[in-house]
Coordinates of C-alpha atoms in Angstrom, one line a residue:
X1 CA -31.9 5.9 55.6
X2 CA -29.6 6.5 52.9
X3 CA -30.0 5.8 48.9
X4 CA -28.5 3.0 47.1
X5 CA -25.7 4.0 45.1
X6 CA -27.7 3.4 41.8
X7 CA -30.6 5.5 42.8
X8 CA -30.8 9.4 41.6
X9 CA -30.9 12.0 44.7
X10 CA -34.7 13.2 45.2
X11 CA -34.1 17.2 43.9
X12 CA -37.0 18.2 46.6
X13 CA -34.7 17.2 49.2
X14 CA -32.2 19.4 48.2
X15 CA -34.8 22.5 47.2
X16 CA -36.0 22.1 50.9
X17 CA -33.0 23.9 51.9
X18 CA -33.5 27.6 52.1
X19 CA -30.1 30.3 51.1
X20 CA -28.7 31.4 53.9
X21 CA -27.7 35.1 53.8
X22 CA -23.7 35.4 54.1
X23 CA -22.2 36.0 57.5
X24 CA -25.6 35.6 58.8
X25 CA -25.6 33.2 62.6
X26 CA -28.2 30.0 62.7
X27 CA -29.7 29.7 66.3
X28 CA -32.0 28.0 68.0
X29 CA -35.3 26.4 66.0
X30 CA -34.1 27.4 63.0
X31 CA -30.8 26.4 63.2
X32 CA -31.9 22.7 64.2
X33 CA -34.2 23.1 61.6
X34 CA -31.7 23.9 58.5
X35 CA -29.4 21.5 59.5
X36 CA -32.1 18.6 59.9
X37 CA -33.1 19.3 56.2
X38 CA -29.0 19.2 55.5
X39 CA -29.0 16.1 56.9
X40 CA -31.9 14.8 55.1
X41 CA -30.8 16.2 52.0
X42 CA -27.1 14.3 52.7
X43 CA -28.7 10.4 53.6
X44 CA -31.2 11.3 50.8
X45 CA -27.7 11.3 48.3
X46 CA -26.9 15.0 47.5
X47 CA -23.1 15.8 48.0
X48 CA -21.7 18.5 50.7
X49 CA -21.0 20.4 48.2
X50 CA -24.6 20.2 46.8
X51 CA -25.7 21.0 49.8
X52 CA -23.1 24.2 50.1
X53 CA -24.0 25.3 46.8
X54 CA -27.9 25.5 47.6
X55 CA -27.3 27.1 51.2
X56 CA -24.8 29.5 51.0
X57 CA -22.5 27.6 54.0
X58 CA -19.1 26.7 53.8
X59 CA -18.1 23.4 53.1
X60 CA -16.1 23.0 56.2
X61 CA -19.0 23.9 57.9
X62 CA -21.5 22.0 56.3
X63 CA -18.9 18.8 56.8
X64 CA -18.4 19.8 60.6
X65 CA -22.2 20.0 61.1
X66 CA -23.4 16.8 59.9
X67 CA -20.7 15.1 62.0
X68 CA -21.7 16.9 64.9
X69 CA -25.1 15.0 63.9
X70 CA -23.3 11.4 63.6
X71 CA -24.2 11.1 59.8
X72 CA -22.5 7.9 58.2
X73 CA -20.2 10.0 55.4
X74 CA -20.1 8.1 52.2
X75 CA -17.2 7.2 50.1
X76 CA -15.7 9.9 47.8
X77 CA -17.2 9.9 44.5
X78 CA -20.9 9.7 45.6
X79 CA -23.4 8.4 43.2
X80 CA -22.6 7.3 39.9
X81 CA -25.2 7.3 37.1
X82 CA -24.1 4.9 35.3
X83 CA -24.9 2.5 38.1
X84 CA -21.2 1.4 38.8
X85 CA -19.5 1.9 42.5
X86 CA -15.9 2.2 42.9
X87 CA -13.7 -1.0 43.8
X88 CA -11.8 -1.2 47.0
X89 CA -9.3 -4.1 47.2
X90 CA -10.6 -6.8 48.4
X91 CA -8.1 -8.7 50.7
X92 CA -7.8 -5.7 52.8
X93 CA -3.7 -5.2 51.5
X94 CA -2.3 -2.4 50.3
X95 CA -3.8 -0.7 46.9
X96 CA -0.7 -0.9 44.7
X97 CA 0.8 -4.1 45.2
X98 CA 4.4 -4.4 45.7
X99 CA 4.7 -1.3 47.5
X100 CA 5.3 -3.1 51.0
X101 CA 8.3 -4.6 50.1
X102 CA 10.2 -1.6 49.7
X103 CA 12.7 -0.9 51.8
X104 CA 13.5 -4.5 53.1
X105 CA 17.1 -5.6 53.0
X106 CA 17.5 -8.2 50.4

């Protein structure tokens, strides 16, 4: 279930990840475990790089992890507090009009 893009991130989500020591290995329980409150911390609204921040991980392996877990990634630029999304063209063309024709023998 993941937030609207109005709706603030819940901060507990995000303090439910623990700090990871650096260069230290995940396995088993607590491995699932971290990466289930990643998870929930990323369909909850935080960004990876939220998420990174708080644990200690590596982007790239925070990214690699939640696909592994078939999370739905969200468009780049996240939430946007001022409750507007970003615009994607509409007819499904390219995004700077007029660009297509290039090329084409007059």
């Amino acid at each position: 279930m993941s937030q609207s893009p109005t709706s603030k991130p819940d901060p507990a989500l995000l303090d439910a990840i623990p700090e990871i020591p650096r260069n230290k290995r995940l396995r088993g329980k607590e491995a699932e475990e971290f990466w289930a409150r990643a998870v929930k911390a990323y369909d909850g609204g935080h960004p990876i790089r939220a998420i990174c921040t708080r644990s200690g991980r590596a982007y790239g392996v925070v990214h690699r992890n939640l696909l592994v877990r078939e999370v739905v990634f969200r468009s780049p630029g996240g939430y946007r507090g001022n409750g507007t999304a970003r615009k994607q063209p509409s007819n499904g063309g390219p995004r700077h009009p007029g660009t297509h024709e290039r090329g084409k023998a007059g």
